[in-house]
Amino acid sequence: MPHGMQMSARILRAAVALAFVAALARPAVAEYPDRVVHIVNPYPPGGSVDVMARLLAQKLSEEMHASFIVETRAGAGGNTGAEWVAKSEPDGYTLFFTAPGPLVINPTLYRSALGYDPAKDFAPIALFGVTPLVLMVANDVPAKNVQELIALAKAKPGTLTFGSAGIGTTPHLAGELLESMAKIDITHVPFRGTGPAMNDLIGGHIQIFFDLLPTSLPQIRADKVRAIANAGETRPEGLKDLPTVAEQGLSGFSVTSWYGFVAPAKMPEPAKARLIEAVEKVLKSPDVTKRMRDLGSEPGNAFGADFGTFMQAETTKWGDVIRKSGAHVD
């Protein structure tokens, strides 16, 4: 081969090698996330879901070096926001943060078909947090524990009332579960929010109320109502000396509220994996753990497929309770 051609071949090979090295150094696509990520909250601003969503957004912004913001799309018991996210572009830039309703309760509770299917339209990211519930009675109710309350209800079927923050809320379904498992007849009284229900419990207008521990503790500590059981599997830090419902003889009873984080089902796997990893890191940080416990919640510990399994179990559990109770929303 002539010398000039040999030089040209060497130069060509060198150019190809340099181009290959440059291609390796340059990512084929931008690393997720490279623009603003919207976390949709399906409830009104200022509530516990909104507060937790903003905590998550702040910490993910720091962890992933991108901007995560909370966007409110409230309405229809959370279904409006859920449908919006389910039908959004599945690129990982529109995510969903919610209480249990839209993911595991509403598909059974609502008579009309929803505009989304939680099992098919969402990819599970994380169980972000869990909030304990406590079972309380009015001070003029003679029952001091769960067994005494059950005995009282059996002695006066249909006369004891339990309040809730509305049909299909966790306090409502907790009361229905108690009624079913204890085989008692108690009457549901729905309110527009937990505040009015608590006021009527204090006033003795209703006799029984399940509510989130953080909002109940001030009334319990002020002796305005009587706590007779923790509703979850374990005793939370806030009421460590109070036995659970299960410990008091109703084996298997467990009710908590929780915060779930999901994405559209077809979110790219690499981006989804990176998001799950980031949320795990956020939940393990001491400052987030402290902040969540100050708000009365415990950090979640189920991610990806494990959170999906958790949601399936919750859907089955609450679907059975709703069908047995006859509760529905048109």
mmCIF file of C-alpha atoms in Angstrom:
data_model
loop_
_atom_site.group_PDB
_atom_site.id
_atom_site.type_symbol
_atom_site.label_atom_id
_atom_site.label_comp_id
_atom_site.label_asym_id
_atom_site.label_seq_id
_atom_site.Cartn_x
_atom_site.Cartn_y
_atom_site.Cartn_z
ATOM 1 C CA MET A 1 0.000 0.000 0.000
ATOM 2 C CA PRO A 2 1.442 3.422 -0.918
ATOM 3 C CA HIS A 3 2.652 5.512 1.981
ATOM 4 C CA GLY A 4 0.021 8.182 1.423
ATOM 5 C CA MET A 5 -2.788 5.650 1.518
ATOM 6 C CA GLN A 6 -1.384 4.116 4.726
ATOM 7 C CA MET A 7 -1.393 7.567 6.339
ATOM 8 C CA SER A 8 -4.967 8.152 5.223
ATOM 9 C CA ALA A 9 -6.084 4.794 6.623
ATOM 10 C CA ARG A 10 -4.431 5.519 9.981
ATOM 11 C CA ILE A 11 -6.047 8.960 10.133
ATOM 12 C CA LEU A 12 -9.456 7.438 9.300
ATOM 13 C CA ARG A 13 -9.081 4.766 12.000
ATOM 14 C CA ALA A 14 -8.055 7.417 14.526
ATOM 15 C CA ALA A 15 -11.049 9.576 13.603
ATOM 16 C CA VAL A 16 -13.423 6.628 13.983
ATOM 17 C CA ALA A 17 -11.909 5.772 17.387
ATOM 18 C CA LEU A 18 -12.247 9.366 18.572
ATOM 19 C CA ALA A 19 -15.861 9.485 17.410
ATOM 20 C CA PHE A 20 -16.586 6.235 19.273
ATOM 21 C CA VAL A 21 -15.045 7.575 22.495
ATOM 22 C CA ALA A 22 -17.009 10.813 22.133
ATOM 23 C CA ALA A 23 -20.237 8.841 21.636
ATOM 24 C CA LEU A 24 -19.590 6.886 24.818
ATOM 25 C CA ALA A 25 -18.942 10.069 26.777
ATOM 26 C CA ARG A 26 -22.087 11.735 25.484
ATOM 27 C CA PRO A 27 -25.389 10.271 26.819
ATOM 28 C CA ALA A 28 -27.845 9.185 24.147
ATOM 29 C CA VAL A 29 -30.694 10.872 26.034
ATOM 30 C CA ALA A 30 -30.811 13.381 28.862
ATOM 31 C CA GLU A 31 -30.796 11.826 32.316
ATOM 32 C CA TYR A 32 -34.163 11.909 34.106
ATOM 33 C CA PRO A 33 -35.302 14.402 35.266
ATOM 34 C CA ASP A 34 -34.063 17.257 33.108
ATOM 35 C CA ARG A 35 -37.088 19.562 33.507
ATOM 36 C CA VAL A 36 -39.832 20.369 36.038
ATOM 37 C CA VAL A 37 -41.681 17.367 37.510
ATOM 38 C CA HIS A 38 -45.298 17.864 38.623
ATOM 39 C CA ILE A 39 -46.588 15.902 41.629
ATOM 40 C CA VAL A 40 -50.392 15.971 41.519
ATOM 41 C CA ASN A 41 -52.276 16.220 44.840
ATOM 42 C CA PRO A 42 -55.952 15.273 44.358
ATOM 43 C CA TYR A 43 -57.194 16.974 47.545
ATOM 44 C CA PRO A 44 -57.607 20.630 48.601
ATOM 45 C CA PRO A 45 -54.469 22.564 49.573
ATOM 46 C CA GLY A 46 -53.409 22.645 53.215
ATOM 47 C CA GLY A 47 -54.499 19.126 54.158
ATOM 48 C CA SER A 48 -52.229 16.315 55.299
ATOM 49 C CA VAL A 49 -51.769 14.958 51.745
ATOM 50 C CA ASP A 50 -50.707 18.397 50.532
ATOM 51 C CA VAL A 51 -48.258 18.820 53.429
ATOM 52 C CA MET A 52 -46.637 15.423 52.819
ATOM 53 C CA ALA A 53 -46.517 15.955 49.044
ATOM 54 C CA ARG A 54 -44.661 19.236 49.529
ATOM 55 C CA LEU A 55 -42.189 17.593 51.890
ATOM 56 C CA LEU A 56 -41.527 14.920 49.254
ATOM 57 C CA ALA A 57 -41.227 17.498 46.461
ATOM 58 C CA GLN A 58 -38.715 19.553 48.427
ATOM 59 C CA LYS A 59 -36.532 16.558 49.246
ATOM 60 C CA LEU A 60 -36.679 15.055 45.746
ATOM 61 C CA SER A 61 -35.639 18.432 44.319
ATOM 62 C CA GLU A 62 -32.549 18.284 46.526
ATOM 63 C CA GLU A 63 -31.815 14.598 45.898
ATOM 64 C CA MET A 64 -32.343 14.571 42.128
ATOM 65 C CA HIS A 65 -31.076 18.115 41.400
ATOM 66 C CA ALA A 66 -34.242 19.062 39.563
ATOM 67 C CA SER A 67 -37.428 20.971 40.282
ATOM 68 C CA PHE A 68 -40.356 18.985 41.727
ATOM 69 C CA ILE A 69 -43.520 21.013 42.350
ATOM 70 C CA VAL A 70 -46.932 20.122 43.793
ATOM 71 C CA GLU A 71 -49.980 20.753 41.608
ATOM 72 C CA THR A 72 -53.490 20.560 43.091
ATOM 73 C CA ARG A 73 -56.243 18.885 41.045
ATOM 74 C CA ALA A 74 -58.982 18.249 43.586
ATOM 75 C CA GLY A 75 -62.469 16.839 43.133
ATOM 76 C CA ALA A 76 -64.626 13.700 43.100
ATOM 77 C CA GLY A 77 -62.989 12.117 46.128
ATOM 78 C CA GLY A 78 -59.570 12.265 44.495
ATOM 79 C CA ASN A 79 -60.712 10.804 41.172
ATOM 80 C CA THR A 80 -60.171 14.037 39.226
ATOM 81 C CA GLY A 81 -56.462 14.133 39.972
ATOM 82 C CA ALA A 82 -56.057 10.394 39.508
ATOM 83 C CA GLU A 83 -57.635 10.462 36.046
ATOM 84 C CA TRP A 84 -55.508 13.443 35.030
ATOM 85 C CA VAL A 85 -52.294 11.606 35.883
ATOM 86 C CA ALA A 86 -53.460 8.298 34.396
ATOM 87 C CA LYS A 87 -54.095 10.020 31.063
ATOM 88 C CA SER A 88 -50.974 12.186 31.098
ATOM 89 C CA GLU A 89 -47.864 11.558 29.004
ATOM 90 C CA PRO A 90 -46.107 8.603 30.707
ATOM 91 C CA ASP A 91 -42.691 10.241 30.658
ATOM 92 C CA GLY A 92 -42.232 10.588 34.421
ATOM 93 C CA TYR A 93 -42.904 14.317 34.550
ATOM 94 C CA THR A 94 -46.449 14.002 35.912
ATOM 95 C CA LEU A 95 -46.733 11.919 39.102
ATOM 96 C CA PHE A 96 -49.474 11.218 41.649
ATOM 97 C CA PHE A 97 -49.364 11.516 45.465
ATOM 98 C CA THR A 98 -52.480 10.555 47.379
ATOM 99 C CA ALA A 99 -54.299 9.084 50.369
ATOM 100 C CA PRO A 100 -55.756 5.565 49.865
ATOM 101 C CA GLY A 101 -59.090 6.582 48.287
ATOM 102 C CA PRO A 102 -58.294 6.919 44.559
ATOM 103 C CA LEU A 103 -55.954 3.919 44.529
ATOM 104 C CA VAL A 104 -57.735 1.239 46.592
ATOM 105 C CA ILE A 105 -61.187 2.416 47.753
ATOM 106 C CA ASN A 106 -62.930 4.408 45.027
ATOM 107 C CA PRO A 107 -63.001 1.634 42.397
ATOM 108 C CA THR A 108 -65.440 -0.278 44.639
ATOM 109 C CA LEU A 109 -67.104 2.691 46.353
ATOM 110 C CA TYR A 110 -68.222 4.556 43.211
ATOM 111 C CA ARG A 111 -71.156 3.064 41.312
ATOM 112 C CA SER A 112 -70.299 4.836 38.073
ATOM 113 C CA ALA A 113 -67.173 3.741 36.232
ATOM 114 C CA LEU A 114 -64.027 5.715 36.985
ATOM 115 C CA GLY A 115 -62.028 7.319 34.217
ATOM 116 C CA TYR A 116 -58.987 5.262 35.187
ATOM 117 C CA ASP A 117 -58.028 1.805 36.478
ATOM 118 C CA PRO A 118 -55.538 1.962 39.373
ATOM 119 C CA ALA A 119 -54.275 -1.573 38.739
ATOM 120 C CA LYS A 120 -53.564 -0.931 35.029
ATOM 121 C CA ASP A 121 -52.907 2.791 34.735
ATOM 122 C CA PHE A 122 -50.351 3.357 37.506
ATOM 123 C CA ALA A 123 -46.844 2.147 38.242
ATOM 124 C CA PRO A 124 -46.204 1.859 41.998
ATOM 125 C CA ILE A 125 -43.333 4.003 43.249
ATOM 126 C CA ALA A 126 -43.534 4.099 47.049
ATOM 127 C CA LEU A 127 -45.596 3.826 50.176
ATOM 128 C CA PHE A 128 -44.400 7.203 51.414
ATOM 129 C CA GLY A 129 -45.881 7.231 54.921
ATOM 130 C CA VAL A 130 -48.328 5.591 57.305
ATOM 131 C CA THR A 131 -50.545 7.426 59.811
ATOM 132 C CA PRO A 132 -52.093 5.554 62.777
ATOM 133 C CA LEU A 133 -55.777 5.771 63.687
ATOM 134 C CA VAL A 134 -57.208 5.647 67.192
ATOM 135 C CA LEU A 135 -60.638 4.378 68.344
ATOM 136 C CA MET A 136 -62.375 6.853 70.672
ATOM 137 C CA VAL A 137 -65.703 7.053 72.471
ATOM 138 C CA ALA A 138 -67.585 9.959 74.024
ATOM 139 C CA ASN A 139 -66.942 10.444 77.729
ATOM 140 C CA ASP A 140 -70.515 9.487 78.637
ATOM 141 C CA VAL A 141 -70.131 6.055 76.991
ATOM 142 C CA PRO A 142 -69.494 3.554 79.822
ATOM 143 C CA ALA A 143 -67.145 1.327 77.760
ATOM 144 C CA LYS A 144 -63.491 1.528 78.841
ATOM 145 C CA ASN A 145 -62.129 -0.965 76.290
ATOM 146 C CA VAL A 146 -63.027 -2.727 73.046
ATOM 147 C CA GLN A 147 -64.725 -5.726 74.633
ATOM 148 C CA GLU A 148 -66.939 -3.488 76.767
ATOM 149 C CA LEU A 149 -67.841 -1.446 73.679
ATOM 150 C CA ILE A 150 -68.780 -4.603 71.765
ATOM 151 C CA ALA A 151 -70.892 -5.825 74.692
ATOM 152 C CA LEU A 152 -72.643 -2.451 74.892
ATOM 153 C CA ALA A 153 -73.363 -2.476 71.152
ATOM 154 C CA LYS A 154 -74.782 -5.998 71.336
ATOM 155 C CA ALA A 155 -76.982 -5.014 74.251
ATOM 156 C CA LYS A 156 -78.329 -1.992 72.330
ATOM 157 C CA PRO A 157 -78.261 -2.930 68.634
ATOM 158 C CA GLY A 158 -78.576 -0.013 66.222
ATOM 159 C CA THR A 159 -78.492 2.669 68.929
ATOM 160 C CA LEU A 160 -74.764 3.475 69.046
ATOM 161 C CA THR A 161 -73.546 5.821 66.320
ATOM 162 C CA PHE A 162 -70.084 6.216 64.808
ATOM 163 C CA GLY A 163 -68.963 9.317 62.987
ATOM 164 C CA SER A 164 -66.677 9.753 59.992
ATOM 165 C CA ALA A 165 -65.241 12.439 57.769
ATOM 166 C CA GLY A 166 -67.550 11.276 54.976
ATOM 167 C CA ILE A 167 -68.612 8.180 53.051
ATOM 168 C CA GLY A 168 -65.654 6.099 51.923
ATOM 169 C CA THR A 169 -63.096 7.809 54.159
ATOM 170 C CA THR A 170 -60.756 5.694 56.261
ATOM 171 C CA PRO A 171 -62.627 6.512 59.526
ATOM 172 C CA HIS A 172 -65.879 5.384 57.886
ATOM 173 C CA LEU A 173 -64.420 2.109 56.652
ATOM 174 C CA ALA A 174 -62.745 1.519 60.026
ATOM 175 C CA GLY A 175 -66.179 1.687 61.673
ATOM 176 C CA GLU A 176 -67.638 -0.658 59.072
ATOM 177 C CA LEU A 177 -64.779 -3.118 59.636
ATOM 178 C CA LEU A 178 -65.365 -3.010 63.399
ATOM 179 C CA GLU A 179 -69.072 -3.657 62.858
ATOM 180 C CA SER A 180 -68.383 -6.593 60.538
ATOM 181 C CA MET A 181 -65.629 -8.259 62.564
ATOM 182 C CA ALA A 182 -67.333 -7.790 65.960
ATOM 183 C CA LYS A 183 -70.746 -8.754 64.535
ATOM 184 C CA ILE A 184 -72.446 -5.694 66.012
ATOM 185 C CA ASP A 185 -75.019 -3.217 64.701
ATOM 186 C CA ILE A 186 -73.839 0.414 64.907
ATOM 187 C CA THR A 187 -75.085 3.350 62.824
ATOM 188 C CA HIS A 188 -72.859 5.425 60.563
ATOM 189 C CA VAL A 189 -73.159 9.240 60.694
ATOM 190 C CA PRO A 190 -71.096 10.947 57.951
ATOM 191 C CA PHE A 191 -69.822 14.504 58.473
ATOM 192 C CA ARG A 192 -68.123 17.005 56.180
ATOM 193 C CA GLY A 193 -64.654 16.507 57.586
ATOM 194 C CA THR A 194 -63.124 15.245 60.819
ATOM 195 C CA GLY A 195 -63.536 18.527 62.729
ATOM 196 C CA PRO A 196 -67.354 18.445 62.893
ATOM 197 C CA ALA A 197 -67.288 14.731 63.756
ATOM 198 C CA MET A 198 -64.879 15.326 66.627
ATOM 199 C CA ASN A 199 -67.022 18.196 67.908
ATOM 200 C CA ASP A 200 -70.083 15.938 68.003
ATOM 201 C CA LEU A 201 -68.094 13.212 69.767
ATOM 202 C CA ILE A 202 -67.007 15.737 72.410
ATOM 203 C CA GLY A 203 -70.620 16.867 72.754
ATOM 204 C CA GLY A 204 -71.891 13.306 73.105
ATOM 205 C CA HIS A 205 -74.034 13.507 69.962
ATOM 206 C CA ILE A 206 -72.235 10.474 68.514
ATOM 207 C CA GLN A 207 -70.707 7.703 70.590
ATOM 208 C CA ILE A 208 -67.816 6.281 68.523
ATOM 209 C CA PHE A 209 -65.174 7.778 66.234
ATOM 210 C CA PHE A 210 -62.025 6.505 64.518
ATOM 211 C CA ASP A 211 -59.669 9.317 63.583
ATOM 212 C CA LEU A 212 -56.053 9.983 62.687
ATOM 213 C CA LEU A 213 -53.853 10.011 65.759
ATOM 214 C CA PRO A 214 -52.192 13.431 65.157
ATOM 215 C CA THR A 215 -55.515 15.310 65.095
ATOM 216 C CA SER A 216 -56.992 13.271 67.958
ATOM 217 C CA LEU A 217 -54.200 13.501 70.517
ATOM 218 C CA PRO A 218 -54.988 17.042 71.752
ATOM 219 C CA GLN A 219 -58.593 16.055 72.559
ATOM 220 C CA ILE A 220 -57.502 12.779 74.173
ATOM 221 C CA ARG A 221 -54.879 14.474 76.324
ATOM 222 C CA ALA A 222 -57.386 17.147 77.347
ATOM 223 C CA ASP A 223 -59.795 14.368 78.489
ATOM 224 C CA LYS A 224 -62.479 15.639 76.125
ATOM 225 C CA VAL A 225 -62.872 12.133 74.649
ATOM 226 C CA ARG A 226 -61.745 8.658 75.734
ATOM 227 C CA ALA A 227 -59.315 6.626 73.624
ATOM 228 C CA ILE A 228 -59.954 2.909 74.018
ATOM 229 C CA ALA A 229 -57.699 1.374 71.348
ATOM 230 C CA ASN A 230 -55.037 1.922 68.724
ATOM 231 C CA ALA A 231 -56.469 0.826 65.388
ATOM 232 C CA GLY A 232 -53.297 -0.372 63.652
ATOM 233 C CA GLU A 233 -51.175 -3.495 64.010
ATOM 234 C CA THR A 234 -48.756 -1.836 66.430
ATOM 235 C CA ARG A 235 -48.825 0.854 69.087
ATOM 236 C CA PRO A 236 -47.526 4.195 67.770
ATOM 237 C CA GLU A 237 -45.160 6.379 69.776
ATOM 238 C CA GLY A 238 -47.930 8.871 70.520
ATOM 239 C CA LEU A 239 -50.033 6.333 72.479
ATOM 240 C CA LYS A 240 -47.643 3.535 73.395
ATOM 241 C CA ASP A 241 -49.585 2.478 76.502
ATOM 242 C CA LEU A 242 -52.892 2.006 74.680
ATOM 243 C CA PRO A 243 -53.484 -1.572 73.396
ATOM 244 C CA THR A 244 -54.514 -2.175 69.811
ATOM 245 C CA VAL A 245 -57.968 -3.422 68.828
ATOM 246 C CA ALA A 246 -56.374 -6.767 67.926
ATOM 247 C CA GLU A 247 -54.666 -7.008 71.305
ATOM 248 C CA GLN A 248 -58.071 -6.553 72.923
ATOM 249 C CA GLY A 249 -59.537 -9.649 71.315
ATOM 250 C CA LEU A 250 -60.459 -8.682 67.751
ATOM 251 C CA SER A 251 -57.643 -10.580 66.064
ATOM 252 C CA GLY A 252 -56.676 -9.363 62.591
ATOM 253 C CA PHE A 253 -58.195 -5.897 62.952
ATOM 254 C CA SER A 254 -55.850 -3.268 61.521
ATOM 255 C CA VAL A 255 -56.592 0.135 60.030
ATOM 256 C CA THR A 256 -54.139 2.879 59.123
ATOM 257 C CA SER A 257 -54.184 5.713 56.671
ATOM 258 C CA TRP A 258 -51.265 6.116 54.288
ATOM 259 C CA TYR A 259 -49.717 8.191 51.523
ATOM 260 C CA GLY A 260 -49.023 6.550 48.166
ATOM 261 C CA PHE A 261 -46.772 7.731 45.322
ATOM 262 C CA VAL A 262 -47.369 6.390 41.806
ATOM 263 C CA ALA A 263 -46.582 7.234 38.175
ATOM 264 C CA PRO A 264 -48.313 6.548 34.853
ATOM 265 C CA ALA A 265 -47.950 2.842 34.056
ATOM 266 C CA LYS A 266 -45.732 3.239 30.973
ATOM 267 C CA MET A 267 -43.114 5.446 32.604
ATOM 268 C CA PRO A 268 -39.695 4.381 31.211
ATOM 269 C CA GLU A 269 -38.077 1.750 33.430
ATOM 270 C CA PRO A 270 -34.699 3.540 33.894
ATOM 271 C CA ALA A 271 -36.427 6.742 35.001
ATOM 272 C CA LYS A 272 -38.771 4.813 37.291
ATOM 273 C CA ALA A 273 -35.879 2.946 38.904
ATOM 274 C CA ARG A 274 -34.032 6.206 39.502
ATOM 275 C CA LEU A 275 -37.125 7.781 41.070
ATOM 276 C CA ILE A 276 -37.711 4.812 43.383
ATOM 277 C CA GLU A 277 -34.060 4.905 44.485
ATOM 278 C CA ALA A 278 -34.333 8.634 45.222
ATOM 279 C CA VAL A 279 -37.520 8.227 47.308
ATOM 280 C CA GLU A 280 -35.860 5.453 49.333
ATOM 281 C CA LYS A 281 -32.953 7.773 50.101
ATOM 282 C CA VAL A 282 -35.333 10.575 51.076
ATOM 283 C CA LEU A 283 -37.248 8.351 53.510
ATOM 284 C CA LYS A 284 -34.039 7.155 55.164
ATOM 285 C CA SER A 285 -32.786 10.660 55.916
ATOM 286 C CA PRO A 286 -33.014 11.585 59.633
ATOM 287 C CA ASP A 287 -34.520 15.022 59.000
ATOM 288 C CA VAL A 288 -37.393 13.567 56.948
ATOM 289 C CA THR A 289 -38.032 10.849 59.539
ATOM 290 C CA LYS A 290 -38.168 13.480 62.285
ATOM 291 C CA ARG A 291 -40.436 15.778 60.288
ATOM 292 C CA MET A 292 -42.860 12.960 59.472
ATOM 293 C CA ARG A 293 -43.007 11.811 63.084
ATOM 294 C CA ASP A 294 -43.616 15.402 64.184
ATOM 295 C CA LEU A 295 -46.625 15.294 61.826
ATOM 296 C CA GLY A 296 -47.803 12.014 63.385
ATOM 297 C CA SER A 297 -46.744 9.643 60.601
ATOM 298 C CA GLU A 298 -44.153 6.914 60.150
ATOM 299 C CA PRO A 299 -41.968 6.702 57.010
ATOM 300 C CA GLY A 300 -43.120 4.069 54.529
ATOM 301 C CA ASN A 301 -41.070 0.993 53.698
ATOM 302 C CA ALA A 302 -42.580 -0.486 50.512
ATOM 303 C CA PHE A 303 -41.205 0.450 47.092
ATOM 304 C CA GLY A 304 -41.906 -0.525 43.500
ATOM 305 C CA ALA A 305 -43.391 -4.018 43.222
ATOM 306 C CA ASP A 306 -43.667 -4.340 47.014
ATOM 307 C CA PHE A 307 -45.873 -1.250 47.114
ATOM 308 C CA GLY A 308 -47.910 -2.735 44.270
ATOM 309 C CA THR A 309 -48.505 -5.891 46.337
ATOM 310 C CA PHE A 310 -49.514 -3.723 49.312
ATOM 311 C CA MET A 311 -52.077 -1.859 47.189
ATOM 312 C CA GLN A 312 -53.550 -5.106 45.862
ATOM 313 C CA ALA A 313 -54.064 -6.349 49.424
ATOM 314 C CA GLU A 314 -55.646 -3.035 50.467
ATOM 315 C CA THR A 315 -57.960 -3.087 47.440
ATOM 316 C CA THR A 316 -59.190 -6.576 48.329
ATOM 317 C CA LYS A 317 -59.608 -5.753 52.019
ATOM 318 C CA TRP A 318 -61.556 -2.523 51.578
ATOM 319 C CA GLY A 319 -63.518 -3.838 48.607
ATOM 320 C CA ASP A 320 -64.905 -6.590 50.834
ATOM 321 C CA VAL A 321 -65.748 -4.104 53.607
ATOM 322 C CA ILE A 322 -67.504 -1.728 51.184
ATOM 323 C CA ARG A 323 -69.568 -4.477 49.566
ATOM 324 C CA LYS A 324 -70.657 -5.902 52.925
ATOM 325 C CA SER A 325 -71.597 -2.456 54.254
ATOM 326 C CA GLY A 326 -73.513 -1.424 51.162
ATOM 327 C CA ALA A 327 -71.700 1.928 51.135
ATOM 328 C CA HIS A 328 -71.579 3.666 47.775
ATOM 329 C CA VAL A 329 -71.232 6.998 46.022
ATOM 330 C CA ASP A 330 -73.292 7.623 42.881
#
